[in-house]
Coordinates of C-alpha atoms and ligand atoms in Angstrom, one line a residue:
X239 CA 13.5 -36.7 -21.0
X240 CA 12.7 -39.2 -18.2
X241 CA 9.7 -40.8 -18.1
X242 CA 8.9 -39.1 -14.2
X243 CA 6.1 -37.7 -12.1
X244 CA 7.1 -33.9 -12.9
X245 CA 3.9 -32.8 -10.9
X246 CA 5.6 -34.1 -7.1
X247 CA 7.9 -31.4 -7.8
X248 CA 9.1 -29.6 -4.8
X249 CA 12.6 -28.5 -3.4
X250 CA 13.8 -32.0 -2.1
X251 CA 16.4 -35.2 -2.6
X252 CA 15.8 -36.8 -5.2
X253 CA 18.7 -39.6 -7.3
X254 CA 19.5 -38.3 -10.8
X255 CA 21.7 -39.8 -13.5
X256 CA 25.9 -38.8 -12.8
X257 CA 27.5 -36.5 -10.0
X258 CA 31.0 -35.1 -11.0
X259 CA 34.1 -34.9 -8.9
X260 CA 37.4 -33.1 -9.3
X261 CA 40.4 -33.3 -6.7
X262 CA 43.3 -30.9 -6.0
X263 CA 46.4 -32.8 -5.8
X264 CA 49.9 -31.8 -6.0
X265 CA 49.1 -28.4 -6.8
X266 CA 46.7 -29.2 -9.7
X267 CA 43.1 -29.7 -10.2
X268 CA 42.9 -33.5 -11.8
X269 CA 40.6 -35.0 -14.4
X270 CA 36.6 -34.4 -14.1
X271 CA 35.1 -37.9 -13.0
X272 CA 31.8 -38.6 -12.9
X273 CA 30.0 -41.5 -10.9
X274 CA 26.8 -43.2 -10.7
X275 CA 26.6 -43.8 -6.9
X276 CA 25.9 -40.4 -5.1
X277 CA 27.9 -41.1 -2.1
X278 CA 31.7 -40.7 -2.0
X279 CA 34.8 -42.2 -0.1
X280 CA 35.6 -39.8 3.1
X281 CA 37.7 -40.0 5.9
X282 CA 36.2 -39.7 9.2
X283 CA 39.2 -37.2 9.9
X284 CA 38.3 -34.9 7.0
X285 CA 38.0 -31.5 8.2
X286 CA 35.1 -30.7 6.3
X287 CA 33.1 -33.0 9.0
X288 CA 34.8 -31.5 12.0
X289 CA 35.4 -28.0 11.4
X290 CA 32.8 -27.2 8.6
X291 CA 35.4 -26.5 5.9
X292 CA 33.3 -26.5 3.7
X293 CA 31.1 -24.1 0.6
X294 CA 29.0 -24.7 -1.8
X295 CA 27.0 -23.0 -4.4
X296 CA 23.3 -22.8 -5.7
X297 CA 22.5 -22.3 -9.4
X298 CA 19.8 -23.4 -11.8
X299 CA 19.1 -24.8 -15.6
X300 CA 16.2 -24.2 -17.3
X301 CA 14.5 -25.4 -20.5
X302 CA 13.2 -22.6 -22.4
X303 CA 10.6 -21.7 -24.8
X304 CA 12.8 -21.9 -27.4
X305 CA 13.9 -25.7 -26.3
X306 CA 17.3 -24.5 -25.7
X307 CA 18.6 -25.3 -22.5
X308 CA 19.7 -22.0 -20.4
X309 CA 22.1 -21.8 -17.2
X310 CA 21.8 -18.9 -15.2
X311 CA 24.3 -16.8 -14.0
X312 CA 27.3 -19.5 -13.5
X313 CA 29.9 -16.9 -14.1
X314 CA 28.6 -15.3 -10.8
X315 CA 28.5 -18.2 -8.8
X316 CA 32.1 -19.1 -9.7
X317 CA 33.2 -16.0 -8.4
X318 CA 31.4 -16.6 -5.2
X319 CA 32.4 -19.9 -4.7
X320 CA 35.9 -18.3 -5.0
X321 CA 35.5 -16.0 -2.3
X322 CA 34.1 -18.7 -0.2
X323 CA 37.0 -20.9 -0.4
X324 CA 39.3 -17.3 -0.3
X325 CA 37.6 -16.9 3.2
X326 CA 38.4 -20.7 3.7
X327 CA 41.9 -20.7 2.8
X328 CA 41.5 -23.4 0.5
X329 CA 42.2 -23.9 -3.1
X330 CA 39.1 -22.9 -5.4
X331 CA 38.6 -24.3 -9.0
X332 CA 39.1 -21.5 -11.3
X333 CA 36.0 -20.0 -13.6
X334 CA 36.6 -21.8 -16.6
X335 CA 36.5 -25.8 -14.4
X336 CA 33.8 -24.2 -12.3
X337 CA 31.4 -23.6 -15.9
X338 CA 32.7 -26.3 -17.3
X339 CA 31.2 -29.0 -14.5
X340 CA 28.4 -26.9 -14.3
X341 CA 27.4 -27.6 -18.1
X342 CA 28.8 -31.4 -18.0
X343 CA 26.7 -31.9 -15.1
X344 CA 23.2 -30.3 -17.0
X345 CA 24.5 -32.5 -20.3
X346 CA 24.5 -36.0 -18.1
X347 CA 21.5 -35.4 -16.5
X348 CA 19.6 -33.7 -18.8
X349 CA 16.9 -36.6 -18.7
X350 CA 15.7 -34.6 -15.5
X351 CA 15.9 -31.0 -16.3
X352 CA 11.5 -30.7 -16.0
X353 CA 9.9 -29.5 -19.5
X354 CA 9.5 -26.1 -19.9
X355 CA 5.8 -25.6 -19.3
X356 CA 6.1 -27.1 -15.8
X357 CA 8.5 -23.6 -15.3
X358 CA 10.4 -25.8 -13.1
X359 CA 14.4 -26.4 -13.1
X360 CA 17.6 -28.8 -12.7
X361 CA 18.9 -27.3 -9.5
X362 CA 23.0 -27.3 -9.7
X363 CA 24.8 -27.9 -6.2
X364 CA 28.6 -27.3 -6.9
X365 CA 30.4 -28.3 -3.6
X366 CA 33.9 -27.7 -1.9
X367 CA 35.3 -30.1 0.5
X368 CA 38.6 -31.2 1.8
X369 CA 39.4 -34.7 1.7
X370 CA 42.9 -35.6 3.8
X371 CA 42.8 -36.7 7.5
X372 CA 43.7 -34.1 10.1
X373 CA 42.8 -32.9 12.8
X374 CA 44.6 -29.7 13.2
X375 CA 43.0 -26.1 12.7
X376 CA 44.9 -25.1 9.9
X377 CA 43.5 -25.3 6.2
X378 CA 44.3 -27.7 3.6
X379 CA 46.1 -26.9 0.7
X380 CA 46.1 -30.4 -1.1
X381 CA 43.4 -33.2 -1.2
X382 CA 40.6 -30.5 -2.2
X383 CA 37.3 -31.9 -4.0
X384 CA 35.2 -29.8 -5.9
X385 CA 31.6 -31.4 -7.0
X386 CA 28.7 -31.0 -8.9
X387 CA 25.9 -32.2 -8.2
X388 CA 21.9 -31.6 -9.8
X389 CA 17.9 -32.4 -8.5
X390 CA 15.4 -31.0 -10.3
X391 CA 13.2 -28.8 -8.4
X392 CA 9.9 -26.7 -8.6
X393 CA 9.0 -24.5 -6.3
X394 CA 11.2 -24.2 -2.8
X395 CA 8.0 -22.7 -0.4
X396 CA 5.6 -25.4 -1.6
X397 CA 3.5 -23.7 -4.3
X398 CA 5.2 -21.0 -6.7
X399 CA 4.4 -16.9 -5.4
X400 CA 1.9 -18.1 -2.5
X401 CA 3.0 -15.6 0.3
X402 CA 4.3 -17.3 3.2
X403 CA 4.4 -16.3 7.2
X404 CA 7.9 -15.4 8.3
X405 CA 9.5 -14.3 11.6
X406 CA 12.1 -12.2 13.4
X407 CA 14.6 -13.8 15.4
X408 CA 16.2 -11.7 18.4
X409 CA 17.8 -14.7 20.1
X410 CA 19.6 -15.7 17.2
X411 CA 22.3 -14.7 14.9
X412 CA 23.2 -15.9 11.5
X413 CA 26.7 -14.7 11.2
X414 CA 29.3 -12.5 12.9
X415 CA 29.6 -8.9 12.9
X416 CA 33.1 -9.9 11.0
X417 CA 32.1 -13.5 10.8
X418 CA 31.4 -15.8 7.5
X419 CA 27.8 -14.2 6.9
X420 CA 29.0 -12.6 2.7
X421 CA 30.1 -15.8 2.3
X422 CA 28.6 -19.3 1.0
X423 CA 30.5 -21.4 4.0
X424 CA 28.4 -24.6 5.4
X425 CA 28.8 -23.2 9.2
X426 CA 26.2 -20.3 8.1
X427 CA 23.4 -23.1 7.7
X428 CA 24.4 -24.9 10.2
X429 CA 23.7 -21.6 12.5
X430 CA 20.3 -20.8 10.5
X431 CA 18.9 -24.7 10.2
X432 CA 18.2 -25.3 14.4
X433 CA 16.3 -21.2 14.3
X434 CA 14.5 -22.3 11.3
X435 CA 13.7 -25.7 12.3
X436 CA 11.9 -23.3 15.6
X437 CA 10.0 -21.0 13.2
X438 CA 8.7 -24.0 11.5
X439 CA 7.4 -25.6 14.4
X440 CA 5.3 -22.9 15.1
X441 CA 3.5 -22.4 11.7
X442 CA 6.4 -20.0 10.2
X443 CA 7.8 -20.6 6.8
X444 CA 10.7 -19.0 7.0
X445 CA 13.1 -16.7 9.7
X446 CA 14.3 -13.7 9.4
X447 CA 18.0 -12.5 10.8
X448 CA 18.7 -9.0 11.8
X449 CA 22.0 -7.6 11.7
X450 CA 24.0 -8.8 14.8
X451 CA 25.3 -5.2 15.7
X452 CA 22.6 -2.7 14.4
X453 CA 19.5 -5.2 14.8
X454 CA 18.4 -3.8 10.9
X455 CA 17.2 -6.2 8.6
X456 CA 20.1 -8.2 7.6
X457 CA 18.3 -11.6 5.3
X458 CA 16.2 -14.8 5.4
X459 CA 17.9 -18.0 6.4
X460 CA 18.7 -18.7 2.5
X461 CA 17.6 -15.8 1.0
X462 CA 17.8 -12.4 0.5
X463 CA 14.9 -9.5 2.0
X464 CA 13.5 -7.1 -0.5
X465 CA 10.4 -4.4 0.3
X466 CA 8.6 -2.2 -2.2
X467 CA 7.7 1.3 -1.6
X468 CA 5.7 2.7 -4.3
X469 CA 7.8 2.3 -7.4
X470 CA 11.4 2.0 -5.4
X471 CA 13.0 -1.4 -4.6
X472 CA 14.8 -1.3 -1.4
X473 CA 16.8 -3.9 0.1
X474 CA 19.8 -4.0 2.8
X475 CA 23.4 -4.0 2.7
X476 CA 25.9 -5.2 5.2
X477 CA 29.0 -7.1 5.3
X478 CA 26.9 -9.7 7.1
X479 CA 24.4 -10.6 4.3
X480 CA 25.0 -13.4 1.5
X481 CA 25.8 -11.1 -1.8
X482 CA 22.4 -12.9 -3.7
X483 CA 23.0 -13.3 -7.6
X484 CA 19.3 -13.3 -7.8
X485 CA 19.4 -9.7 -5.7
X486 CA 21.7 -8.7 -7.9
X487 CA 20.0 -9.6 -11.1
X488 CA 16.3 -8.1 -9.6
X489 CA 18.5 -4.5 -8.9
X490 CA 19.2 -4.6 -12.5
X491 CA 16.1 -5.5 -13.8
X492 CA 13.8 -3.1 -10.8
X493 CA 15.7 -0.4 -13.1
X494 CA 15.0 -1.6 -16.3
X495 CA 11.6 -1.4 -15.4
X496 CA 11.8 2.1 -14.7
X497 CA 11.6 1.4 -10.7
X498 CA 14.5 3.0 -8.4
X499 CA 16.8 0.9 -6.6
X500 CA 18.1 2.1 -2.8
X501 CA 20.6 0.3 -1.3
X502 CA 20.8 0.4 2.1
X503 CA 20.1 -0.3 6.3
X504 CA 16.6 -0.9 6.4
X505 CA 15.8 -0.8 9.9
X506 CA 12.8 -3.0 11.7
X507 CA 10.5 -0.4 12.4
X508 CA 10.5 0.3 8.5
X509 CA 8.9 -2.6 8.2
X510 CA 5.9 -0.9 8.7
X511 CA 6.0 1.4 5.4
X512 CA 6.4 -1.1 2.4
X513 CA 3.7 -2.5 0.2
X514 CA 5.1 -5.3 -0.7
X515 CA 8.0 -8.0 0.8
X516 CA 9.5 -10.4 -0.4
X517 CA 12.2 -13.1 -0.4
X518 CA 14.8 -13.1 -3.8
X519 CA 16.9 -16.3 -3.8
X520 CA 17.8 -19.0 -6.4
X521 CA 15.9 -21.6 -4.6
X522 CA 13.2 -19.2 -3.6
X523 CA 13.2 -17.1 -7.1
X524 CA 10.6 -14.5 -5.6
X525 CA 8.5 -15.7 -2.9
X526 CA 6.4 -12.8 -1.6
X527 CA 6.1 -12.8 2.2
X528 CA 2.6 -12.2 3.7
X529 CA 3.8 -12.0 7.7
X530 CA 6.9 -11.0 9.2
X531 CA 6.0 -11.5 13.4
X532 CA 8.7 -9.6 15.9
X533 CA 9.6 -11.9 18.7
X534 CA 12.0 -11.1 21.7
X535 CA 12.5 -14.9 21.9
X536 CA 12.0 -17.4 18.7
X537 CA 10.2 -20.2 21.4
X538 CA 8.0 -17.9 23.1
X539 CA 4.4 -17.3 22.2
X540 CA 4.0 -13.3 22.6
X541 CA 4.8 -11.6 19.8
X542 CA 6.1 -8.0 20.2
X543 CA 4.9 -6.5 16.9
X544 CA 3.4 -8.1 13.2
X545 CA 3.8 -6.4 10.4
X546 CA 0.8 -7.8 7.0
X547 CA 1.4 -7.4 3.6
X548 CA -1.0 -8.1 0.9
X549 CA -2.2 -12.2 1.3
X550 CA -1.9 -12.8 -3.1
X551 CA 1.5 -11.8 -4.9
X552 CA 2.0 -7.8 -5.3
X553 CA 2.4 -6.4 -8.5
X554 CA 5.5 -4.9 -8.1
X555 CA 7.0 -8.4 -7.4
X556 CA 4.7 -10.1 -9.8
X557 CA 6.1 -7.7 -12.6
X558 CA 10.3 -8.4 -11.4
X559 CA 9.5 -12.1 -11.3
X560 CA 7.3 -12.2 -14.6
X561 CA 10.6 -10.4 -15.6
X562 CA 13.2 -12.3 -14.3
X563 CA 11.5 -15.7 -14.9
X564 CA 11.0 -14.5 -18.7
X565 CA 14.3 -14.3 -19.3
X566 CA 15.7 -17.1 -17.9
X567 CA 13.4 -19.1 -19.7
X568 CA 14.3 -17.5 -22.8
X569 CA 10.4 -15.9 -23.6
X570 CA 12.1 -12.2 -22.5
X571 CA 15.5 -10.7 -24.6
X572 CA 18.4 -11.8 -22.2
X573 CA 19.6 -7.8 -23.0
X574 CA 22.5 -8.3 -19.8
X575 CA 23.7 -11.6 -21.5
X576 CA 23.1 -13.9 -18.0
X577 CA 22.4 -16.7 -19.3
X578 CA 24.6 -19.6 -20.8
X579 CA 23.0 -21.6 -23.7
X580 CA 24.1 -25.4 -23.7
Ligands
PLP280 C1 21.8 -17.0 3.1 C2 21.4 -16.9 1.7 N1 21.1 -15.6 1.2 C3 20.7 -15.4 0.0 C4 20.6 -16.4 -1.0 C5 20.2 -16.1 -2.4 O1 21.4 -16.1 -3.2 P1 21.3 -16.4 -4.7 O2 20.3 -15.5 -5.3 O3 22.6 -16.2 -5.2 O4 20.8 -17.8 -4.8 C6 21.0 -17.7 -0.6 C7 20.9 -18.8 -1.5 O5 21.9 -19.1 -2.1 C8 21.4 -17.9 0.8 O6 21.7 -19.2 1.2

């Protein structure tokens, strides 16, 4: 294990040992490279720059009780990755490569996957880009790179299940009533970043988007929206909304607690009626949500309606994350089989 600073911790760049590249060429999906430098050789013409033809995924190591090292979930993340690029148009690798540069890229850098008592993790980045020059709207079929990139991270709002202040955007969307928003395509952050960058400025931690045709709750900018009501876990479903492997997982495990899972359109004004909110992501795990503000515009200063939430962690959420967080570092039996042991 590196000799680092594991306490500066947070959700941000920093170098690590290897990053791994893989190119379609010819119809096949060459040898797995791996470099030192983290920068790579890119035309200025490559359309990924242009026309955001681009996706990329978000999964995460961790070291467990047990020492073993644990990957979470990869299975699912290759299979979203493959929709991405299937909404693309562009050659995906399939789920064996996709695994299999996941783990290489844990193994070379496992100098900076945090010890297990920080409950901290090696965040994996697997990337798809396309790499010949052209300018035409029409995707590529040849020159495809897939990486792999890690960082290890702690906690993504600053300190772990500190409820943060969020807010509703009505001037912006995050995706298309038949748009990109189910899929993991760069153009979706690129819509989200300038909103969030807004919210920020004005003490918010985090925005959330409403569906663009209904105006329910649709998700956070990189996250998915939960609410508890009593002992049921509800959560939204649209065609517009990132399918979240962490949303999925907290479904599964909501039941297994004995809790009852809905579903659903969750519409603004029901906002009102939950205990307990929260955000579900793999950067965010569970990061319960104190404030959600209503605005008519993101810039303005009145606010149209607040809705509070408890100011420490809610049980409910304490329980799915104590949960979740117990299995993937290997203190709870992984009964579902999610995670992959290096
Ligand atoms: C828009 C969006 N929604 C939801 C999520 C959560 O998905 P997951 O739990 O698979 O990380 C993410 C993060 O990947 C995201 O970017």
């Amino acid at each position: 294990m590196k000799n680092m600073d594991w306490t500066q911790l947070s959700f941000k760049y920093s170098k690590t040992n290897t990053v791994l590249t893989c190119l379609y060429k010819d119809g096949k999906w060459g040898p797995v490279q791996s470099q030192t430098p983290d920068s790579i050789n890119l035309t200025v013409f490559s359309p990924s720059l242009h026309y955001g033809m681009s996706c990329f995924e978000g999964l995460k190591a961790f070291r467990g009780v047990d020492g073993k090292v644990r990957i979470f979930r990869p299975d699912e993340n290759a299979r979203r990755m493959q929709s991405s690029a299937g909404f693309l148009g562009i050659p995906c690798p399939d789920e064996e490569l996709f695994q299999r540069m996941c783990i290489q890229a844990v193994q070379e850098n496992i100098d900076f996957l945090p010890p297990y008592d920080l409950r901290a993790a090696l965040y994996i980045r697997p990337i798809l880009i396309t790499t010949l020059p052209s300018i035409n709207l029409v995707p590529q079929q040849d020159g495809i790179m897939f990486m792999v990139i890690t960082l290890p991270v702690g906690s993504y709002a600053g300190t772990v299940l500190d409820p943060i202040k969020t807010v509703i955007a009505r001037d912006y969307d995050r995706a298309a009533p038949n748009g990109s928003g189910s899929v993991k395509v760069g153009g979706n952050y690129a819509c989200a970043m300038n909103a969030t960058g807004v919210a920020v400025k004005q003490g918010y931690k985090d925005v959330l988007f409403l569906n663009p045709e209904t105006k329910n709750i649709d998700e956070f900018s990189s996250a998915n929206f939960f609410g508890i009501k009593g002992n049921i876990y509800v959560t939204p479903c649209a065609k517009t909304i990132l399918p979240s492997i962490t949303n999925k997982s907290l479904r599964q495990v909501a039941q297994d607690l004995g809790m009852v899972v809905e579903r659903r359109d969750v519409a603004v004004e029901e906002l009102s009626t939950f205990n307990e909110v929260g955000q579900c992501g793999t950067a965010v795990v569970i990061t319960p949500v104190s404030l959600i503000d209503d605005k008519v515009a993101l810039g303005a200063d009145k606010v149209a309606a607040s809705y509070s939430y408890p100011t420490e962690c809610g049980a409910r959420s304490l329980e799915l994350y104590n949960t979740l967080t117990g299995i993937q570092y290997g203190e709870i039996e992984d009964k579902h089989g999610w995670c992959t042991i290096l």
